[in-house]
Each structure stands twice: as C-alpha cells, then as structure tokens.
Tab-separated table of C-alpha atoms and ligand atoms in Angstrom:
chain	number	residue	atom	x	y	z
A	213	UNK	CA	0.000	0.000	0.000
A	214	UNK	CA	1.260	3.554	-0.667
A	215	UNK	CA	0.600	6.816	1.042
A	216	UNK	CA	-1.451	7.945	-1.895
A	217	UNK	CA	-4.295	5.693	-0.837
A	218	UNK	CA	-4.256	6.858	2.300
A	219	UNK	CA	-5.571	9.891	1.728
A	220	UNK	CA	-9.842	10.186	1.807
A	221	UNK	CA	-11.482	11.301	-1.205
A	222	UNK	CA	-8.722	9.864	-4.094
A	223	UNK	CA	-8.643	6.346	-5.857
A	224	UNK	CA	-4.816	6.625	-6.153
A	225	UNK	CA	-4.406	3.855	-8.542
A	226	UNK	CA	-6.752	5.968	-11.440
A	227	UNK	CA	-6.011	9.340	-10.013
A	228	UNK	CA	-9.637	9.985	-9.806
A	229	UNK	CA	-11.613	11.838	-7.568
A	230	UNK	CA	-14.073	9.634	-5.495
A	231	UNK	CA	-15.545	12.328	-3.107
A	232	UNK	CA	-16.241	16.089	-3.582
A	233	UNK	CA	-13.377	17.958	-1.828
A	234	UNK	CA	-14.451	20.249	0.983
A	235	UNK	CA	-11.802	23.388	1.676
A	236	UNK	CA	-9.604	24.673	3.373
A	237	UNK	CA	-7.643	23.465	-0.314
A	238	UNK	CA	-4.244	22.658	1.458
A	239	UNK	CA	-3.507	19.032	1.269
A	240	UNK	CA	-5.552	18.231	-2.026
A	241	UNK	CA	-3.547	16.598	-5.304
A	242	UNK	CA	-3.708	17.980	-8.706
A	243	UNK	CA	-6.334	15.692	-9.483
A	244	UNK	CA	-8.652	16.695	-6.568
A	245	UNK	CA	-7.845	20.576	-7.567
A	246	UNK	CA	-8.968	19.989	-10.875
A	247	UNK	CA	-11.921	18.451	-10.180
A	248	UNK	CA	-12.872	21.175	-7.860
A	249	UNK	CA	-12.293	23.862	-10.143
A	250	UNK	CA	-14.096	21.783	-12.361
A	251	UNK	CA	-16.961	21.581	-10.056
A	252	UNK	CA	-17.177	25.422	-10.201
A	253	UNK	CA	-18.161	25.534	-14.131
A	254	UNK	CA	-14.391	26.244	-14.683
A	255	UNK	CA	-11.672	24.457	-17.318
A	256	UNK	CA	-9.586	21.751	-16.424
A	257	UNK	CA	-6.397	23.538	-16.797
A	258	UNK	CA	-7.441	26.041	-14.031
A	259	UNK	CA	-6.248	22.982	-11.598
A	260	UNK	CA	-3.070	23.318	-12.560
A	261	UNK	CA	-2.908	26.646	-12.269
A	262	UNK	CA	-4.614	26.714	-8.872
A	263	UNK	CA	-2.106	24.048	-7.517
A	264	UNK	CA	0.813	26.503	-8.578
A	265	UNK	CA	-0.524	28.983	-6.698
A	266	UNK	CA	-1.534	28.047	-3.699
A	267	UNK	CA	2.006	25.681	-3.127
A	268	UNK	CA	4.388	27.353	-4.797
A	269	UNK	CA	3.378	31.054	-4.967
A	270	UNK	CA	1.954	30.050	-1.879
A	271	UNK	CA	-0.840	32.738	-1.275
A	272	UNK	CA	-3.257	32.858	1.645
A	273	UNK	CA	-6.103	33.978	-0.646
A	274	UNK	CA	-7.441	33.010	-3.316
A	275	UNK	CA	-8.217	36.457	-4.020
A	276	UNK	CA	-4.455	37.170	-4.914
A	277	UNK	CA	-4.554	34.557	-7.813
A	278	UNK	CA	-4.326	36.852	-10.308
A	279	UNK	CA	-4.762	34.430	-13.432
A	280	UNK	CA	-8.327	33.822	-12.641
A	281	UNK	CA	-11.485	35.701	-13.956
A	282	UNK	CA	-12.113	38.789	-12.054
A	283	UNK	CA	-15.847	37.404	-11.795
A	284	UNK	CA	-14.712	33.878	-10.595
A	285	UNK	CA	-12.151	35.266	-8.077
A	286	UNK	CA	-14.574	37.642	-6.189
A	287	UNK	CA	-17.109	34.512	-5.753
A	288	UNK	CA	-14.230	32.438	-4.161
A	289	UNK	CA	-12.317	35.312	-2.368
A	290	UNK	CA	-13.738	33.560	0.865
A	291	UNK	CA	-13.210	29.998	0.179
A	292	UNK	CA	-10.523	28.987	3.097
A	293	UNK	CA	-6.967	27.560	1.794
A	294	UNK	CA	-5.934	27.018	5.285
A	295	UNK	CA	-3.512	29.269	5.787
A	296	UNK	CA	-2.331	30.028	9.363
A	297	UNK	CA	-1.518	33.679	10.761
A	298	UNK	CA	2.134	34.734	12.271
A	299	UNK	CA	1.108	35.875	15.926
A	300	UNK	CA	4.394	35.901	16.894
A	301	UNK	CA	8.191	35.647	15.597
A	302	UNK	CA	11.450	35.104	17.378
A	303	UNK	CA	14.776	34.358	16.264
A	304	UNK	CA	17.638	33.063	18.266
A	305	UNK	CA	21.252	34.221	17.670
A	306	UNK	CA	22.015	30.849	15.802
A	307	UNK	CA	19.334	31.593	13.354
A	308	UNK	CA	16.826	29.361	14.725
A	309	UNK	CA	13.478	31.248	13.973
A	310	UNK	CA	10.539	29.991	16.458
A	311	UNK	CA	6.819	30.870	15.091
A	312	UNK	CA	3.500	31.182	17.165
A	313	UNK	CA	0.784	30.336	14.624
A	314	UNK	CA	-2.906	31.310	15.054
A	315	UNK	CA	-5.120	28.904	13.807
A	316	UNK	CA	-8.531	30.043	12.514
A	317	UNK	CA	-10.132	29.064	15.699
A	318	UNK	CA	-8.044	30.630	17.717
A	319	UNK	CA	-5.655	28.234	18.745
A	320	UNK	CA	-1.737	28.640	18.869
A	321	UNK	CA	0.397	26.424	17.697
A	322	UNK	CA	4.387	26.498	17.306
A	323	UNK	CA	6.592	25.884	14.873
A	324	UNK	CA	10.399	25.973	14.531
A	325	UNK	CA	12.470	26.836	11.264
A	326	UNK	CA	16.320	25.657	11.719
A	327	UNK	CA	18.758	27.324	8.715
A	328	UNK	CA	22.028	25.373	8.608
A	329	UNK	CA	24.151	26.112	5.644
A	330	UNK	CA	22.783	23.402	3.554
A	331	UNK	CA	19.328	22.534	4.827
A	332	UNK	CA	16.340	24.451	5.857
A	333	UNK	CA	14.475	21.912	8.364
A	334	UNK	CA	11.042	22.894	9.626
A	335	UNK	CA	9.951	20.832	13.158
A	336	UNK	CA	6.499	21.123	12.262
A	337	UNK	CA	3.351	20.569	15.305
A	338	UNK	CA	0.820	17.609	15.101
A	339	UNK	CA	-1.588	18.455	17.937
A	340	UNK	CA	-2.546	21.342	20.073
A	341	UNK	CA	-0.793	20.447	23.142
A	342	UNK	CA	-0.277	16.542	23.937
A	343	UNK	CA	-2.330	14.327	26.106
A	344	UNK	CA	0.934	11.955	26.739
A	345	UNK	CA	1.844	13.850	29.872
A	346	UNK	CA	5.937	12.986	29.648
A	347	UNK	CA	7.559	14.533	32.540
A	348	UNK	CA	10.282	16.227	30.907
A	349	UNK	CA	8.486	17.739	27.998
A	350	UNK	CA	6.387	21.658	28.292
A	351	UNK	CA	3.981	20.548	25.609
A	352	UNK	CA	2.988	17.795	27.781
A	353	UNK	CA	2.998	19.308	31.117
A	354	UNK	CA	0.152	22.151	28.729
A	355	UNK	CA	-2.243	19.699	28.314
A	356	UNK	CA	-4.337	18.591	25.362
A	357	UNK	CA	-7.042	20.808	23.079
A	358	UNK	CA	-7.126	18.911	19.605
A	359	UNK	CA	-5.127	16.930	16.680
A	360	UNK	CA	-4.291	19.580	13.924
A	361	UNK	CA	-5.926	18.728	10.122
A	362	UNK	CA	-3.442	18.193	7.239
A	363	UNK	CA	-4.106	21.720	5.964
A	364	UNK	CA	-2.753	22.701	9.478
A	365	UNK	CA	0.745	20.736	9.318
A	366	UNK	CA	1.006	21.757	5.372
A	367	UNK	CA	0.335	25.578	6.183
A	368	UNK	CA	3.699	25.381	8.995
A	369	UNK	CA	5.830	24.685	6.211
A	370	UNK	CA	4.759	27.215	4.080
A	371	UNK	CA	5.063	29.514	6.833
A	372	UNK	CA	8.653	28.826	7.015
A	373	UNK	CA	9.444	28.390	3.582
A	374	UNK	CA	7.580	31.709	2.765
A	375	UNK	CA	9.586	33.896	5.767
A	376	UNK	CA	12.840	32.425	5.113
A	377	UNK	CA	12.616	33.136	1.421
A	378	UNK	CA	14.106	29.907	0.962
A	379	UNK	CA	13.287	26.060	-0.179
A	380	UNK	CA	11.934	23.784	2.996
A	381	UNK	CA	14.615	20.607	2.488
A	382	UNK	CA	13.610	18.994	5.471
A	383	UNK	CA	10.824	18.274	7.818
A	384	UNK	CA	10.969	16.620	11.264
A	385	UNK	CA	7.628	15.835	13.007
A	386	UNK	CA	8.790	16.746	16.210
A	387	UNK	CA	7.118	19.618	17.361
A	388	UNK	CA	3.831	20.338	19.819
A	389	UNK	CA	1.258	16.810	20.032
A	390	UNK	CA	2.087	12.701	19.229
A	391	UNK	CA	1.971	12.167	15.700
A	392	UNK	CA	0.496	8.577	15.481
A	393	UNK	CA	-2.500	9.916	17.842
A	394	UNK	CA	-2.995	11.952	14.412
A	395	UNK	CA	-2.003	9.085	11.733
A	396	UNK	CA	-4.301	9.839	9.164
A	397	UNK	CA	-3.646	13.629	9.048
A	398	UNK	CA	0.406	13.589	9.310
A	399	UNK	CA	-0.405	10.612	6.733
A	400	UNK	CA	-2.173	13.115	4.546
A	401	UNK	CA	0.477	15.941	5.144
A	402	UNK	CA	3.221	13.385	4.110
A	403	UNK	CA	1.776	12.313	0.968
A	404	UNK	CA	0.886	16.411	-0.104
A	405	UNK	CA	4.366	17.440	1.144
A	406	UNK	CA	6.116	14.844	-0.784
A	407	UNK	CA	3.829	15.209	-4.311
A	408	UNK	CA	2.570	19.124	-3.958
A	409	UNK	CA	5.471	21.143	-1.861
A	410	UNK	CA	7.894	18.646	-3.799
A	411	UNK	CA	10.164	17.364	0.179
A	412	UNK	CA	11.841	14.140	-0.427
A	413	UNK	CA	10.231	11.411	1.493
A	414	UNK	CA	14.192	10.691	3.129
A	415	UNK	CA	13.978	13.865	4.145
A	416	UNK	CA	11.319	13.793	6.640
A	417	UNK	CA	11.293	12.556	9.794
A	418	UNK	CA	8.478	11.395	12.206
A	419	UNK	CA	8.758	10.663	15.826
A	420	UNK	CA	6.911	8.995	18.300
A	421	UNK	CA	6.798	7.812	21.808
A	422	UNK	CA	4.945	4.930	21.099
A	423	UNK	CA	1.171	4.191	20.745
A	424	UNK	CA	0.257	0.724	20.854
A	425	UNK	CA	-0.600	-0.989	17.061
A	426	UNK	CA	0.349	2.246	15.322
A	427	UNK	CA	4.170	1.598	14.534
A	428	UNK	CA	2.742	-1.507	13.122
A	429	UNK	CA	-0.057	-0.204	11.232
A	430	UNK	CA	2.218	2.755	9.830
A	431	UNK	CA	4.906	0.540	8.394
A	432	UNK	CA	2.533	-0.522	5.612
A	433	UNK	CA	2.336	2.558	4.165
A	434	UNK	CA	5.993	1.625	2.951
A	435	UNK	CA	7.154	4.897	3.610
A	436	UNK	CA	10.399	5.868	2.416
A	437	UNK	CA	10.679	8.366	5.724
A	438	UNK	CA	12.786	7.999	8.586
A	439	UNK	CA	10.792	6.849	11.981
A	440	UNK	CA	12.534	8.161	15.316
A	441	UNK	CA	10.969	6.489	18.670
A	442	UNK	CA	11.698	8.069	21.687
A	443	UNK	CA	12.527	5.670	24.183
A	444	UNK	CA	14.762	7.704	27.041
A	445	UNK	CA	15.374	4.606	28.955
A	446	UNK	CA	17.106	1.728	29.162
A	447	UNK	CA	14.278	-0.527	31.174
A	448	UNK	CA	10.476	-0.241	31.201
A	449	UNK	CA	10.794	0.342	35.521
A	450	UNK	CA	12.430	3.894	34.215
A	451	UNK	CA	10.581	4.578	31.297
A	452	UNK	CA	6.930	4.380	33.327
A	453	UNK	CA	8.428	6.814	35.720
A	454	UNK	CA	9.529	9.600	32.512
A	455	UNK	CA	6.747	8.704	30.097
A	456	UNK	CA	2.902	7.578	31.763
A	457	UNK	CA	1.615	5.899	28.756
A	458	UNK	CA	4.361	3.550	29.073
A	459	UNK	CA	2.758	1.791	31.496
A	460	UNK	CA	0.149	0.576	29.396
A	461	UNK	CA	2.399	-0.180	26.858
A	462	UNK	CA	5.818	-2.315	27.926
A	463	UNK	CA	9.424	-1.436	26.197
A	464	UNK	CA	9.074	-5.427	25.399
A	465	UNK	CA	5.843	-4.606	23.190
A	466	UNK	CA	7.300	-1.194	21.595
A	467	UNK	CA	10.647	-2.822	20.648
A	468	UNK	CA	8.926	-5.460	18.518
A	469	UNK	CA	7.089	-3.710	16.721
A	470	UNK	CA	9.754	-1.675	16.046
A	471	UNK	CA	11.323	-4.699	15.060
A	472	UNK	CA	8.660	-5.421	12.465
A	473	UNK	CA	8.708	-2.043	11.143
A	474	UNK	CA	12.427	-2.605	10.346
A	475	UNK	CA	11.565	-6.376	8.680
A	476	UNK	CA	8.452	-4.896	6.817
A	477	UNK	CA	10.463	-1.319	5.484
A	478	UNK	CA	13.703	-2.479	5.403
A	479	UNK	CA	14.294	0.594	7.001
A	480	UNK	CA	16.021	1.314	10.307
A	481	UNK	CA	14.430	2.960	13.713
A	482	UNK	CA	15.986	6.168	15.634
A	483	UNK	CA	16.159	5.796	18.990
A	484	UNK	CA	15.647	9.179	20.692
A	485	UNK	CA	16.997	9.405	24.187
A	486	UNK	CA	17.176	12.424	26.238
A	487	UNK	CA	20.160	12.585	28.395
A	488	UNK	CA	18.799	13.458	31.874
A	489	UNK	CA	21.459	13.736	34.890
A	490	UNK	CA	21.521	11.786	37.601
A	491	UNK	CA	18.064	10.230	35.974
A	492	UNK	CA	19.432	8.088	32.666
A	493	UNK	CA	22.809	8.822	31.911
A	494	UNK	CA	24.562	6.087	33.687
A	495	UNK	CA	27.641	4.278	31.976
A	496	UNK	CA	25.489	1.363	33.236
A	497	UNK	CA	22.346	2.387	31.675
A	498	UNK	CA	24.143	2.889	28.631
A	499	UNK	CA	25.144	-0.355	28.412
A	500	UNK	CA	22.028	-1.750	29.648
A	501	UNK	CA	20.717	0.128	26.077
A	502	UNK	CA	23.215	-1.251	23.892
A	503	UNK	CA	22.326	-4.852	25.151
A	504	UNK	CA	18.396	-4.363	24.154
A	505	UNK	CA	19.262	-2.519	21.313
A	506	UNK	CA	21.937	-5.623	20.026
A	507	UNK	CA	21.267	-6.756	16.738
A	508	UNK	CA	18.779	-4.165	15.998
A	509	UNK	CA	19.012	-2.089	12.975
A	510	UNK	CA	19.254	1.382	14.720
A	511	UNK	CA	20.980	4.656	15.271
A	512	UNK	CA	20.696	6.422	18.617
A	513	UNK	CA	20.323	9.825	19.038
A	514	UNK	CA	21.340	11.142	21.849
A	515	UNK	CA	19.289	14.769	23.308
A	516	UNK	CA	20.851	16.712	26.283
A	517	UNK	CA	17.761	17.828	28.224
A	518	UNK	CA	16.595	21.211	27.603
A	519	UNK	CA	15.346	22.906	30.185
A	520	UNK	CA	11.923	23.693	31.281
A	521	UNK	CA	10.357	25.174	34.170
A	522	UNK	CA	8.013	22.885	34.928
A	523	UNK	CA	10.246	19.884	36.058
A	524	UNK	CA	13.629	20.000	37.634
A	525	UNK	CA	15.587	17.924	35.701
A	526	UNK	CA	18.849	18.899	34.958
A	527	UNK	CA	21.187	18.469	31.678
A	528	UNK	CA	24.410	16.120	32.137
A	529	UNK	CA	27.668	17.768	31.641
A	530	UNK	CA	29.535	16.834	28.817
A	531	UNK	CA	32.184	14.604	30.282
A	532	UNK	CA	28.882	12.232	31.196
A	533	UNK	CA	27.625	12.450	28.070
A	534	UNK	CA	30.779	11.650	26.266
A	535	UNK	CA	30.967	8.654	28.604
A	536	UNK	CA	27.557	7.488	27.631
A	537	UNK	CA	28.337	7.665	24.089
A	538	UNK	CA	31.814	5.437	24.545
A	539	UNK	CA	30.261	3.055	25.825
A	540	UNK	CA	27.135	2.816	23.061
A	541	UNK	CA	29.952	3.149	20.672
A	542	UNK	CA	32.203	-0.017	22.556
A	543	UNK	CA	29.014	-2.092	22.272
A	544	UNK	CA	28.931	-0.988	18.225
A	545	UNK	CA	25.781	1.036	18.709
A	546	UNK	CA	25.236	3.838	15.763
A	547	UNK	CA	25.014	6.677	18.246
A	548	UNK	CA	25.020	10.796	17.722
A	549	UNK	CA	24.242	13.530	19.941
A	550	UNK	CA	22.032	16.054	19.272
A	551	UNK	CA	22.407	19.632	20.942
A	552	UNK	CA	19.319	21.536	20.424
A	553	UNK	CA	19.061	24.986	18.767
A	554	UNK	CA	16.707	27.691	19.415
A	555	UNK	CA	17.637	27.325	23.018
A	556	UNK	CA	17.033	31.182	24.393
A	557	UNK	CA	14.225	30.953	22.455
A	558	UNK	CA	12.433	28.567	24.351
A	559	UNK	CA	12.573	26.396	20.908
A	560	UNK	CA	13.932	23.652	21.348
A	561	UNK	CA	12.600	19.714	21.755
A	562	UNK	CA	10.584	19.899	24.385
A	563	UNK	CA	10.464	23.627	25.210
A	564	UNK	CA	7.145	24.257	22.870
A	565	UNK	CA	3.626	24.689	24.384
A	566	UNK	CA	0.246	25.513	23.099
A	567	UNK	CA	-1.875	28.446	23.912
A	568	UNK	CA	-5.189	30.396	23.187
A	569	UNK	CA	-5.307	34.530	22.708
B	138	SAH	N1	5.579	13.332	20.647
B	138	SAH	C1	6.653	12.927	19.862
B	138	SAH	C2	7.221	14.037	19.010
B	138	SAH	C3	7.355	15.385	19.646
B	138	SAH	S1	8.541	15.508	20.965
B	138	SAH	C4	7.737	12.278	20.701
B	138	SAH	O1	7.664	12.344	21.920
B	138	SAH	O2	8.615	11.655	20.120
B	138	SAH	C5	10.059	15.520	20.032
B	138	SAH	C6	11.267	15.083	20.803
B	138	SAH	O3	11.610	16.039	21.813
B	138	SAH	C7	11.052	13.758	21.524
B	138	SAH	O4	12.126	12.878	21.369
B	138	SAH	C8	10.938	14.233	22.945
B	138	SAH	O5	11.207	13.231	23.843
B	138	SAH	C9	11.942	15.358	22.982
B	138	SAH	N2	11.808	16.204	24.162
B	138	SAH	C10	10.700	16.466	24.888
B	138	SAH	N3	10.989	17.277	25.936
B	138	SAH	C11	12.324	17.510	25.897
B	138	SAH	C12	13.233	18.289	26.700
B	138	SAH	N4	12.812	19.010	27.738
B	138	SAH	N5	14.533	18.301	26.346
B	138	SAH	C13	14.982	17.614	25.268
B	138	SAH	N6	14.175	16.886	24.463
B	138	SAH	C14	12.855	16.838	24.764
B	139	SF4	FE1	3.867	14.545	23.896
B	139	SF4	FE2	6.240	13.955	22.798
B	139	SF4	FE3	6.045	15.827	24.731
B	139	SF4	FE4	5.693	13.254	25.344
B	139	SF4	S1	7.579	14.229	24.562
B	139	SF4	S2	4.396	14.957	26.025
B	139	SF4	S3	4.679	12.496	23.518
B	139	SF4	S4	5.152	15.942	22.697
C-alpha cells in the first residue's frame, strides 16, 4: 500500500476523484484541484494553475490569484486555503526562527524553522498540546485541546518556507502533540508534502513515543521516511516513571514492533533518548541500552535535556555524556548527539507549548 491511498477522497491507482473535496484546499492533489475547479463551471487547466498557486506562490487567498477571472475570483475570495496567521516571531542568535501560529479558531500552535548552511528543516506541530503527559516535555505538562488537520501541518511549512525566502529541504515531526495519535492527518500531510510542496520522502522525519498498534499499522504505508521512537530509557521500571503511557504499553511490546517495522520497510528505527542527569545517563544504563538494542538495525540519538520550568531535571555535563556515548559506541551502537538549537528561544525539543489569545 502507498501513502497515496491513504488519503480520503482519491482512488490513487486511477487518479480519480471519489468524493467532492471540501476546503480549506491545502492538502488536495492535482487531481482533486482539478476536479474542484471543475466543479465550479471552470476548465480543467485552471487545476493546474490553482495548484501553482496556492504551493508554490503560496498565497493565503485566493483572491491574490491573479490568473483567474475577475468574476470567478470575487465569488471564491472567501473559500478557506488554510492558511495560518504569524502571531508571533522570534529568532535566536544561531538563526533558529521559532513561530507562534494562530489557527482560525483561535488556537496557537508552534513551529520551529532551523537554517544550517545546507538545509532548511522545519519541526512542524501535530496536535494542540499533547495528552501523553511525559515529565520532561512543556507541551505535555500544557495539556491537550485537539489533533491539527493536514491543511494545518502543510500551512507550517509554508510559513517557514515563505519567511525564510528559501526552499523547505527537510521536515521533522517533532514539534507540539504525538503524531500517530494523528495518523491519518500527518499521513495526509506526508503524501501532499512529498507530491505538492515537492520534500523528499528521506527527508522527513516522524517521531513517536509509542502508541500501541500504530508503529505496526504505519509501516505498511511503505514509507520511504525515517521513523525516530523516543525511548529515554534503558528498562520499562524507568521509562513508566519519565513517560505515563508507558505503562500501558511495555518497552518489550514497543521494541517489537519496532522490530517489524524494520523487517516490513527495510528501514532502520531512531532511537531518541534524552540525556537526563543523575536520571538516565549512567555508563550502566548505557550499556544496559546497547544490550536491548543488540542486533537491531538502529541509530541512537542522543538529546541533552533542555530545560523547562516545569520539572527540575537537569542536563548532564559533557564529560557524562561523552561517557555514555563510549560506551554505546564499545558495544557498536550507531550513536550521535544532538544539541538543540533555538535554546534562548524557548525552541527547542521539548520547550514548545500551546496556547489560546
Ligand atoms: N511526541 C513525539 C514528538 C514530539 S517531541 C515524541 O515524543 O517523540 C520531540 C522530541 O523532543 C522527543 O524525542 C521528545 O522526547 C523530545 N523532548 C521532549 N521534551 C524535551 C526536553 N525538555 N529536552 C529535550 N528533548 C525533549
Ligand atoms: Fe507529547 Fe512527545 Fe512531549 Fe511526550 S515528549 S508529552 S509524547 S510531545
């Protein structure tokens, strides 16, 4: 099965349209463009140009498409494309721009755009808040309001793209909200982001912390993106303490299906494991990793907590983390470290939380 057929409303194997599309527009194909425009007494070729426009040119009206019939554009000046508003704007001295985004209800969501000199990487939201409740995370201590729609995840990329003037090359689903709580929407965003903003599959990431069945069920999509499972501990005794829904769902259970995900994609898992001192960074724990993780086809990444006020963890110092790492690497575990940017920002993994004007 491919990602195309996940999406409601297209029979991907004729590229037809099998239900009438219902704005906002972001996240409809060519084919469902066209047979809206279609829909409106309009040619076929107006698709086209009405796919141009609203990912490329990227306007927030359709007002502004300036190719249209005057008469035509007035009567769908209000139809919604889904664009978000900028509330707020802050850039960090490494470049790291952090966005509040209104959404047309009112909510605010965030959303992080890291330059390096090669890449542009958005770390685009999947929820308002999170109802997983990890105790190291801000988004999670915030509470829960709603899953965002594709148009919503779509829309943060543009944002970015759009301010920075620049091409999007990668997108990490690691902002606000659990992604596989939200399958069929980040689903949908995948598929448009891949075919309609034109992102590599390779170059997206999505991370979880585990729902039960959902690794599982998203591996058949034989997605060609990379999946990142945070884990932060080397037992399940530790990981029930940091994470509450891990109680309900053992490491044992979360490891194989990771496991299948790797047999059915032929792809490998990121481990995600923030480095909490005095908590998880034992050269013991390390090595109690490596063992679980033997003969698994993975790459750790290592995250030095970032602070938050709402929990008094504290980041190692990096003679501990350098430890932790020789010993992952002794036991031939693929192992980085991440340092987060954005930091005096307050946007970095785990520092992003929702809120309503
Ligand atoms: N809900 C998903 C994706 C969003 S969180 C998940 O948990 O994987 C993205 C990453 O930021 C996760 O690996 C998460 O554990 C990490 N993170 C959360 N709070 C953090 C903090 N205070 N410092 C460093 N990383 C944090
Ligand atoms: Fe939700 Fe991820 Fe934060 Fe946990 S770490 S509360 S799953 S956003």
């Amino acid at each position: 099965m491919s990602v195309r057929s996940a999406l409601p409303g297209v029979d991907c194997s004729t590229n037809k349209v099998s239900a009438p599309l219902t704005p906002p527009l972001l996240g409809a194909s060519l084919a469902e463009l066209t047979a809206w425009v279609q829909q409106q007494g309009q040619p076929a070729y107006r698709g086209k140009q009405l796919h141009e426009w609203i990912y490329h040119k990227q306007v927030r009206s359709l007002a502004e498409i300036s190719v249209f019939p005057k008469q035509w554009r007035a009567e769908i000046a209000n139809t919604a494309i889904g664009r978000s508003t900028i509330h707020y704007r802050c850039v960090a001295g490494d470049g790291t721009v952090k966005y509040l985004l209104r959404l047309a209800d009112g909510y605010i969501i965030e959303t992080v755009g890291i330059p390096t000199p090669k890449r542009l990487t958005v770390c685009v939201s999947t929820q308002v808040g999170c109802p997983m409740g990890c105790d190291f995370c801000a988004t999670g201590k915030g509470g829960y309001k709603r899953n965002l729609g594709r148009h919503e995840i779509i829309d943060q990329v543009l944002t970015v793209q759009q301010d920075f003037q620049q091409r999007v090359s990668h997108v990490v689903f690691m902002g606000m909200g659990e992604p596989l709580l939200n399958t069929d929407n980040v689903l949908g965003a995948i598929k448009s982001l891949n075919q309609d903003v034109g992102i590599g599959q390779r170059c997206i990431t999505v991370s979880t912390v585990g729902i039960r069945d959902r690794i599982r069920k998203f591996a058949q999509y034989q997605l060609q993106v990379t999946l990142a499972v945070s884990l932060h501990a080397p037992n399940q005794s530790l990981r029930e303490k940091l994470i509450p829904s891990a109680r309900s769902y053992p490491l044992e259970l979360l490891l194989a299906e990771c496991r299948e995900y790797v047999e059915l994609t032929g792809r490998r898992v990121t481990f995600e494991y923030i480095l909490l001192a005095g908590v998880n960074d034992f050269p013991e724990q390390a090595a109690e990793l490596a063992q679980r993780l033997r003969r698994f086809q993975s790459h750790v990444n290592l995250i030095p907590y970032n602070p938050i006020s709402e929990a008094d963890y504290k980041r190692p110092w990096s003679d501990r983390i350098a430890a932790f790492v020789k010993v992952l690497k002794q036991n031939h575990i693929a192992v980085s470290v991440r340092y987060s940017r954005g930091l005096e920002a307050n946007a970095a993994c785990g520092q992003l939380r929702a809120s309503k004007e």
